[in-house]
Every structure is written in structure tokens, then in C-alpha cells.
Amino acid sequence: MNKRARLEGYDLIGDVHGCGATLAALLEKLGYHQRGGVYRHPRRKVIFLGDLVDRGPRIRLAVQIARRMVEEGEAHIVMGNHEYNALTYCQRAPSGLGRDWLREHSPRNNRIIRETLEQYQDHPQEWEDALAWFLEIPLCLELDGLRVVHACWDQPLVDELYRRRPDGRMDEAFLVESTAPGTRAFHILDRLTRGTQIPLPLGVDIHSGDGFTRRSFRAHFWARSPETWGDVVFQPDNLPGDLEQRPLTAEERARLSHYGLDEPPLFIGHYWCEGIPALPAPNIACLDYSAVKFGRLVAYRWSGESRLDADHFVWLGVPREERVRPQPWEIDLD
């Protein structure tokens, strides 16, 4: 048996959201080819940043590709908030919690997972197997000089996670606890997979170009001494009016994490960027370029560099048939 060549680096891939055919094409572009039903590269491995499911038309394919690669040792993956949502939506709550499911089956939550459940409708055992695999996915990774998390690397919370779960993975008790606001598990899960969101003033909404209405904005975590909302907003939509000049309150500033320039390279997804991929900080790359919204599935080819290079982004446009058509002005608070 031939020994594998020395590992040259990792190809990190952002939120796929059911664009399975484009994922296959991106892997081919990166030099991965199927052998034995698994995409492989002789000298590199993939790291998926989570959010394989929901929205797009080839969700089962996206999960199959990623799962087979992970199980064959050709890839790693971290938990996305949409895998977490699926786990909690589909698991009944223990008696005494006062609800039937860990995640409420509300109209909003039903809408978020609708495409996934419809595509697995005729494959119930495959869906059960996928959910079991989701529970095995770690919340973050630190290996070979890089760090990976879906939304936000908060070192004290990462340390707390590893004290409780040395493998970085949830068990069912942690999963149940994480659905109860105010618990430590909730705080860890929420920060690592969703980041920090700052509520908008009462009565103010963001009517996004992708057809959603939002009542909060996503804040980043690498500004050294942020003073205003504009210093930390990280999403395609501008804040209404003059809200970018609104001073951060002491409470808002205290909620923000900070990732310094002296920290190892960090890769995140989650923030539905748009345009040509760019680095928000010299040691941070966001790889979620809204495949199903604005049409770009993005990877970063990392080969050990401590200072990231925008020339290492690789991407493919997502064909129109793999994009979603959002309903006008739906509310999305995730």
C-alpha cells in the first residue's frame, strides 16, 4: 500500500448550504478527485466550516460529500449553527422542560429547516444517520497552527468547552443544556456558532437585499478598541440611518470578544459576505460568501502561513439553479 505524501496544508471551505453540485465542482478545481466514492487529494485535506444544510437544492449531496471525506480522514469539519438547529429541532425535549422539542417548531424555525426535511423526506434512515453524525462534529478546531470555528473564536469560552468536553464535541446532556438560555452550554454554543448580535433600536428593521427583515446586526470580534456600531458591524447590509455612528454602550462593548493580531490564523464562516473575497484582518479569513444568496462558494488554500494572503482564496460562482429564491421580507433573527 502506498503511503500518503506529506501533508502540504488545508483547503478550508465556507458555508455550503445545500449547493452540493457546486461543492463537488469546487473540490475538483482544488485538485480533489473521487476514489472509492470519496474526494481525495494526495497532499492536502479539507476543513469544512459548517452549515452544510438548509436553503439549497442539493443538501443530501453536500452532506454525503463532507461526511464521507471526514469519515475517511480526508477532511475535518466544525459545527455550524444550522447543523445545531437541525439537531435541536429534531430531538424531543426531556420531560419536565415544558416543551415538546429542544427547538420550537415555530413558523420561523419550520421555514429555516423546510428544504432540508423535504429533501430527506423519502430517506428517513439517511436523515437519522446524518443527525447522529452532526452530534459528533466538534464546535471548534485548533491544529497545525490554525484555528477554525463557525462564527467566533472566544478563547475563554473555548477553554471552558474543552474543560467540559475535551474532544470539543457535545454529548446529549450538553445539547439539552445548550437550549436553555442563561446556561454555560448555551453561552458557549451561541458564541461559537452564532457570534455576537447587537439588537437594533425598537421599531428599526433592516430590510435586506436578500429578502429578509432583521432586527439585529452581526458584530465582529477583531476591532481592538471599538467605539461605534460601525466599528464592529460585519454583514452585507448597511445599518439604517446614522446608526453606524451610534456609540457602543458599555454593556455592548463588554459582550464583544477580541481576537488579536498576534493570534494564530483563524477561519470562520457564518457572516454571508458578498463581493470578491477579502481578508477582514491579516490573520482572519471569513469564507461564507453567501453561496445560495449572492452566488459564490469560497475556499482558502492554507499552507502554513501565519499571515494570510487574499491571493489564496479560490471560489466558484453558484449556478442560478442552486440558489434560493427568498420570500419577500421574511424575518430572520438567526
CSV table of C-alpha atoms in Angstrom, one decimal, residues 91-332:
chain,number,residue,atom,x,y,z
A,91,GLN,CA,-34.9,15.9,19.2
A,92,ARG,CA,-37.7,15.7,21.6
A,93,ALA,CA,-37.2,17.5,24.9
A,94,PRO,CA,-36.9,15.5,28.1
A,95,SER,CA,-39.9,15.6,30.3
A,96,GLY,CA,-40.1,18.5,32.7
A,97,LEU,CA,-38.8,21.1,30.3
A,98,GLY,CA,-42.2,22.3,29.4
A,99,ARG,CA,-41.8,21.9,25.6
A,100,ASP,CA,-42.1,19.1,23.1
A,101,TRP,CA,-38.9,19.7,21.2
A,102,LEU,CA,-35.5,21.1,22.1
A,103,ARG,CA,-36.0,23.7,19.3
A,104,GLU,CA,-39.5,25.1,19.0
A,105,HIS,CA,-41.5,24.1,15.8
A,106,SER,CA,-42.5,27.7,15.2
A,107,PRO,CA,-43.3,29.1,11.7
A,108,ARG,CA,-39.9,30.7,11.6
A,109,ASN,CA,-38.0,27.6,12.6
A,110,ASN,CA,-40.1,25.4,10.3
A,111,ARG,CA,-39.2,27.7,7.4
A,112,ILE,CA,-35.4,27.5,8.1
A,113,ILE,CA,-35.3,23.7,8.0
A,114,ARG,CA,-38.0,23.1,5.5
A,115,GLU,CA,-35.8,22.5,2.5
A,116,THR,CA,-33.6,20.0,4.4
A,117,LEU,CA,-36.6,18.0,5.7
A,118,GLU,CA,-38.2,17.9,2.3
A,119,GLN,CA,-35.1,16.6,0.6
A,120,TYR,CA,-34.7,13.9,3.2
A,121,GLN,CA,-38.4,13.1,3.3
A,122,ASP,CA,-38.0,9.9,1.3
A,123,HIS,CA,-34.8,8.9,3.0
A,124,PRO,CA,-35.7,8.8,6.7
A,125,GLN,CA,-32.9,6.5,7.8
A,126,GLU,CA,-30.3,8.6,5.9
A,127,TRP,CA,-31.6,11.6,7.8
A,128,GLU,CA,-31.3,9.8,11.2
A,129,ASP,CA,-27.8,8.8,10.3
A,130,ALA,CA,-26.9,12.4,9.3
A,131,LEU,CA,-28.3,13.7,12.7
A,132,ALA,CA,-26.2,11.1,14.5
A,133,TRP,CA,-23.1,12.3,12.6
A,134,PHE,CA,-23.9,16.0,13.3
A,135,LEU,CA,-23.7,15.2,17.1
A,136,GLU,CA,-20.1,14.0,16.5
A,137,ILE,CA,-19.0,17.3,15.0
A,138,PRO,CA,-16.7,19.4,17.2
A,139,LEU,CA,-17.6,23.0,17.9
A,140,CYS,CA,-14.1,24.3,17.0
A,141,LEU,CA,-10.7,23.0,15.9
A,142,GLU,CA,-7.1,24.0,16.6
A,143,LEU,CA,-4.5,22.1,14.7
A,144,ASP,CA,-1.2,22.5,12.9
A,145,GLY,CA,-1.0,26.2,13.6
A,146,LEU,CA,-4.5,27.3,12.6
A,147,ARG,CA,-7.9,27.7,14.3
A,148,VAL,CA,-11.4,27.1,12.9
A,149,VAL,CA,-14.8,27.9,14.3
A,150,HIS,CA,-18.1,28.7,12.6
A,151,ALA,CA,-18.7,32.2,13.9
A,152,CYS,CA,-16.5,33.4,16.7
A,153,TRP,CA,-13.3,32.3,18.5
A,154,ASP,CA,-13.7,33.4,22.1
A,155,GLN,CA,-10.7,31.9,24.0
A,156,PRO,CA,-12.2,31.8,27.5
A,157,LEU,CA,-15.3,30.0,26.2
A,158,VAL,CA,-13.2,27.7,24.0
A,159,ASP,CA,-11.2,26.8,27.2
A,160,GLU,CA,-14.4,26.3,29.1
A,161,LEU,CA,-15.7,24.0,26.4
A,162,TYR,CA,-12.5,21.9,26.5
A,163,ARG,CA,-12.6,21.6,30.2
A,164,ARG,CA,-16.1,20.2,30.0
A,165,ARG,CA,-15.7,18.3,26.7
A,166,PRO,CA,-12.0,17.6,26.0
A,167,ASP,CA,-12.8,16.5,22.4
A,168,GLY,CA,-14.8,19.7,21.7
A,169,ARG,CA,-17.9,17.7,20.9
A,170,MET,CA,-21.3,17.9,22.5
A,171,ASP,CA,-23.0,14.9,24.2
A,172,GLU,CA,-26.7,14.8,24.6
A,173,ALA,CA,-26.6,16.4,28.1
A,174,PHE,CA,-24.6,19.3,26.7
A,175,LEU,CA,-27.0,19.6,23.8
A,176,VAL,CA,-30.1,19.7,26.1
A,177,GLU,CA,-28.4,22.3,28.3
A,178,SER,CA,-27.4,24.4,25.4
A,179,THR,CA,-31.1,25.1,24.5
A,180,ALA,CA,-31.7,26.8,27.9
A,181,PRO,CA,-30.8,30.5,27.8
A,182,GLY,CA,-28.6,31.5,30.7
A,183,THR,CA,-26.7,28.2,31.0
A,184,ARG,CA,-23.0,28.0,30.3
A,185,ALA,CA,-23.6,25.5,27.5
A,186,PHE,CA,-26.0,28.0,25.8
A,187,HIS,CA,-23.4,30.7,26.1
A,188,ILE,CA,-20.6,28.6,24.6
A,189,LEU,CA,-22.7,27.2,21.8
A,190,ASP,CA,-24.3,30.6,20.9
A,191,ARG,CA,-21.0,32.5,20.8
A,192,LEU,CA,-19.0,29.9,18.9
A,193,THR,CA,-21.7,29.1,16.2
A,194,ARG,CA,-23.6,32.4,16.0
A,195,GLY,CA,-21.2,35.1,17.2
A,196,THR,CA,-22.4,38.3,18.8
A,197,GLN,CA,-25.6,40.1,17.6
A,198,ILE,CA,-26.5,43.6,18.7
A,199,PRO,CA,-30.2,44.4,18.8
A,200,LEU,CA,-31.4,47.3,16.7
A,201,PRO,CA,-33.4,50.1,18.4
A,202,LEU,CA,-37.1,49.3,18.9
A,203,GLY,CA,-39.0,49.8,15.7
A,204,VAL,CA,-35.9,49.7,13.5
A,205,ASP,CA,-35.5,46.9,11.0
A,206,ILE,CA,-33.0,46.0,8.3
A,207,HIS,CA,-34.8,45.2,5.0
A,208,SER,CA,-32.0,43.1,3.4
A,209,GLY,CA,-31.4,42.8,-0.3
A,210,ASP,CA,-31.8,39.0,0.0
A,211,GLY,CA,-35.4,39.4,1.0
A,212,PHE,CA,-35.2,39.1,4.8
A,213,THR,CA,-36.1,41.5,7.6
A,214,ARG,CA,-33.7,41.6,10.5
A,215,ARG,CA,-34.0,43.2,13.9
A,216,SER,CA,-30.3,42.9,14.9
A,217,PHE,CA,-26.9,43.0,13.3
A,218,ARG,CA,-23.9,40.7,13.3
A,219,ALA,CA,-20.9,42.1,15.1
A,220,HIS,CA,-17.3,41.1,14.5
A,221,PHE,CA,-14.6,40.4,17.1
A,222,TRP,CA,-11.3,41.8,15.9
A,223,ALA,CA,-11.6,45.6,16.5
A,224,ARG,CA,-9.1,46.5,19.2
A,225,SER,CA,-10.9,49.4,20.7
A,226,PRO,CA,-14.3,49.8,19.0
A,227,GLU,CA,-16.3,52.9,19.8
A,228,THR,CA,-19.3,52.8,17.5
A,229,TRP,CA,-21.6,50.3,15.9
A,230,GLY,CA,-19.9,51.0,12.6
A,231,ASP,CA,-16.6,49.8,14.1
A,232,VAL,CA,-18.0,46.2,14.6
A,233,VAL,CA,-20.8,45.6,12.1
A,234,PHE,CA,-20.0,42.7,9.8
A,235,GLN,CA,-22.6,41.9,7.3
A,236,PRO,CA,-23.5,43.0,3.7
A,237,ASP,CA,-26.4,45.2,4.8
A,238,ASN,CA,-25.7,48.8,5.9
A,239,LEU,CA,-27.1,49.9,9.2
A,240,PRO,CA,-30.2,52.2,8.7
A,241,GLY,CA,-29.8,56.0,9.0
A,242,ASP,CA,-26.9,57.2,11.1
A,243,LEU,CA,-26.7,54.1,13.3
A,244,GLU,CA,-23.1,53.4,12.3
A,245,GLN,CA,-22.2,56.5,14.3
A,246,ARG,CA,-24.1,55.2,17.3
A,247,PRO,CA,-21.7,54.7,20.3
A,248,LEU,CA,-21.4,51.2,21.7
A,249,THR,CA,-22.7,51.1,25.2
A,250,ALA,CA,-20.5,49.7,28.0
A,251,GLU,CA,-22.7,46.7,28.1
A,252,GLU,CA,-22.4,46.1,24.3
A,253,ARG,CA,-18.7,46.6,24.4
A,254,ALA,CA,-18.4,44.1,27.3
A,255,ARG,CA,-20.2,41.4,25.2
A,256,LEU,CA,-17.8,41.6,22.4
A,257,SER,CA,-14.9,39.2,22.1
A,258,HIS,CA,-11.5,40.3,20.8
A,259,TYR,CA,-9.1,38.3,18.6
A,260,GLY,CA,-5.7,40.0,18.4
A,261,LEU,CA,-3.3,40.3,15.6
A,262,ASP,CA,-0.8,38.1,17.5
A,263,GLU,CA,-3.2,35.1,17.5
A,264,PRO,CA,-2.9,32.2,15.1
A,265,PRO,CA,-4.6,32.3,11.7
A,266,LEU,CA,-8.4,31.9,12.2
A,267,PHE,CA,-11.0,30.8,9.7
A,268,ILE,CA,-14.7,31.5,10.1
A,269,GLY,CA,-18.0,31.2,8.1
A,270,HIS,CA,-21.4,32.4,9.0
A,271,TYR,CA,-21.4,36.1,8.1
A,272,TRP,CA,-22.8,35.9,4.5
A,273,CYS,CA,-20.3,38.3,2.9
A,274,GLU,CA,-20.6,39.4,-0.7
A,275,GLY,CA,-18.3,40.6,-3.5
A,276,ILE,CA,-14.7,39.5,-4.1
A,277,PRO,CA,-13.3,37.6,-1.1
A,278,ALA,CA,-11.1,39.7,1.0
A,279,LEU,CA,-9.4,39.4,4.5
A,280,PRO,CA,-11.1,41.3,7.3
A,281,ALA,CA,-7.9,41.1,9.3
A,282,PRO,CA,-4.3,39.9,8.5
A,283,ASN,CA,-4.9,36.7,10.5
A,284,ILE,CA,-8.6,36.1,9.9
A,285,ALA,CA,-10.5,34.8,6.8
A,286,CYS,CA,-14.3,34.6,6.5
A,287,LEU,CA,-15.3,32.0,3.9
A,288,ASP,CA,-19.1,32.5,3.9
A,289,TYR,CA,-19.8,34.3,0.7
A,290,SER,CA,-23.5,33.6,0.6
A,291,ALA,CA,-23.5,30.7,-1.9
A,292,VAL,CA,-27.3,30.5,-2.0
A,293,LYS,CA,-27.9,34.2,-1.7
A,294,PHE,CA,-25.2,36.0,-3.7
A,295,GLY,CA,-23.7,33.1,-5.5
A,296,ARG,CA,-20.1,32.3,-4.5
A,297,LEU,CA,-18.7,29.2,-2.8
A,298,VAL,CA,-15.3,30.1,-1.4
A,299,ALA,CA,-12.3,28.2,-0.2
A,300,TYR,CA,-8.9,29.3,1.2
A,301,ARG,CA,-5.7,27.3,0.4
A,302,TRP,CA,-3.7,27.4,3.6
A,303,SER,CA,-0.1,26.0,3.5
A,304,GLY,CA,1.2,27.1,6.9
A,305,GLU,CA,1.4,30.8,6.6
A,306,SER,CA,0.9,32.9,9.7
A,307,ARG,CA,-0.1,36.0,7.7
A,308,LEU,CA,-2.9,35.2,5.4
A,309,ASP,CA,-2.9,36.2,1.7
A,310,ALA,CA,-6.0,37.1,-0.2
A,311,ASP,CA,-4.5,35.5,-3.3
A,312,HIS,CA,-5.1,32.1,-1.7
A,313,PHE,CA,-8.8,32.4,-2.0
A,314,VAL,CA,-10.4,30.0,-4.5
A,315,TRP,CA,-14.0,30.2,-5.5
A,316,LEU,CA,-16.7,29.2,-7.9
A,317,GLY,CA,-19.9,31.0,-8.9
A,318,VAL,CA,-23.0,29.1,-7.9
A,319,PRO,CA,-25.3,28.5,-10.9
A,320,ARG,CA,-28.7,30.1,-10.6
A,321,GLU,CA,-30.5,26.8,-10.3
A,322,GLU,CA,-28.6,26.1,-7.0
A,323,ARG,CA,-29.6,29.4,-5.4
A,324,VAL,CA,-32.7,30.0,-3.3
A,325,ARG,CA,-35.5,32.4,-4.0
A,326,PRO,CA,-36.3,34.0,-0.7
A,327,GLN,CA,-39.8,35.1,0.2
A,328,PRO,CA,-40.0,38.9,0.3
A,329,TRP,CA,-39.3,40.4,3.7
A,330,GLU,CA,-39.2,37.3,5.8
A,331,ILE,CA,-38.0,37.8,9.3
A,332,ASP,CA,-34.7,36.1,10.1
